[in-house]
């Protein structure tokens, strides 16, 4: 049906897709697997005409084609359901569907009838008169799928369709996909949820760093072997600095004792009975596929979400479960959230203001005078010091946070916390979307905290990063956390298995067999 | 051909400064068209409306009298709006402040000494703050839309005042007029200069309050927490500023200042409670806050401009024979143009040719502007609605 040879796309010096080959047969569900940033989105954008490949051939039913626009892709018979929906919230479901067919010459009534027919045939109930703004995410996705199916596509591309669905909604989606398959249509299914892929897909292509690392049959693989393909089995030489473990002591700087947290929304992950100790002098890494409770864990630790029992979280011996973020900072903790703009920093505020944001309590003696007046000169001096230490490059002396590049802002935000020499620093995705130079500096700075006797908890999806800085790695899956595996015993296979949801005993078994 | 708005990479500091002035100019242009349409000479009309009130001593006094509540309330609303709390019920808080402050001269008329007036001012602030705490609490605890609750409470307050002055608080020696006793001298805000006009020291208080709030907002930790909460609520939470506490502070402060404006108005300009004590100062102050760029110091200038629109309305009625509703029309146009011109700060206007009619599916559904912008529009659109009833 569709075959792709040597498809390549470069953004500047970054090769997002490097000679990708892929074949989709009629009537198969084909998985495209890979970690965040592996090049999956770039690839499907080229198939759908949103991006133009730099090299390579796309063959559609045997003939080479060049797909310049999404309209051409649709005309060929390629339909796509996006991860982020493209519906107008203020319009009804029916109006949203009709909009896609504007100018097609079909009347509104005919479109409505066809939409009903499609939604009944595929078991995708939609109410054409409902306002999209009032519908759940699952219902919105159904509208998107119906709209896509009304164009009678031969190949349907689904981008992370279940990432926004509850398990029950996902189940219904799978039934629909099976039905499409039985009609001889093909599906390209993009996901990093391995259990789904193993259950549903007939074949899979695995991408890593923009390259195809494997074509395989998911049902013949294990979750662990798929995870290993995604994250890379080859063990490269990690340039670990001197073992920080030498500095480790028995002092438990952070202790989680049965930390549980109900899900705040239908799409949040509940935290289940997490036990963990982060001793002084150590970097503990938390690995896991995105969306397994890492964000929820960070907010629970930072005190943005409080715990039911005070002793669920202890910082340096004090039960902190009922303390807010400022009180936890006062105990010596520092936090760097995943989202830089809008969480770690206020985008439209100057760097000095953003310094005050997280330090106004712990450094009130330094930064505020009588009546709570802000001492701008002190802020400027400290901000300049941070910028110098962390090599923050900026266009103006005190620009808005949003004016900095992602890497430079992250260096500033990490530097902002390290500058007060915290006892404990908790970082979520320390180098997400950051260039290599900045990433190295940030990792070095975090390792230094442990070296001078502090404790670091680094939550990251980047296994390379964790192997580089962590002294032990624990894995989160569905809101549970494995016991930390000391770095000497940790292998990618083992971590990969845990990320795929294997229970820890099984992981050890697999290691013994290996 | 179509006009497109392109988002600027950074807000333009030039237009941030110019925007109120462009808005005032556009208001004048629209005013000229308006006067032409009703057959009046625009030159004479604008002179009567804008210049004449500034040519005489007594009318300058009137300007100060009318600017006093506008500045007080407007400065408080700057704080509320900047922190993302859309208190549009200042008119009701003004009324409750006036009632609370009037407790002293009406219910304990024998308490007459140097403390009478300070006590009244304090009670006035307390009354306004308590009334504002209702929408504040509802928002902080239950997430209720403060735009609706604060606005609806205006009518409750106004009707309560109406009932009081027609019922229990009516002056027994007042020939059945719906009004309280006249406040004694000790319960009156003293005039600045009796000989030349009515202006009272409330004007001085308003200026001091506005400058104080400017300092708080620009230079203190409290002001910082308000600004960051309005701009980026999640970052504010990360900084340790509780959104609920910020909401309560913003409502209590803006309510207290509206209450202070209310008691100063009755103890300064009017001298007693009547069924209607304000020509919509609490609503007009919303325009003051926006025209003053949500800067309490800017609210001083904006308060004077809006006070002039009230005076001009009266003057135009006398010398041109047009309805004094013209004042409301001008106020509405100012707000309309201010909000419109603010678009220029974040967007560049581009006149483009026919854009290629792409299919909807590849553009993510556009959400217009930020939440804050939407809220501003919602708050603003409620103003004329409220004005009709006031």
Tab-separated table of C-alpha atoms in Angstrom, chain A residues 134 415 512:
chain	number	residue	atom	x	y	z
A	134	UNK	CA	-18.568	20.680	26.222
A	415	UNK	CA	21.538	28.046	38.669
A	512	UNK	CA	20.158	-13.612	35.556
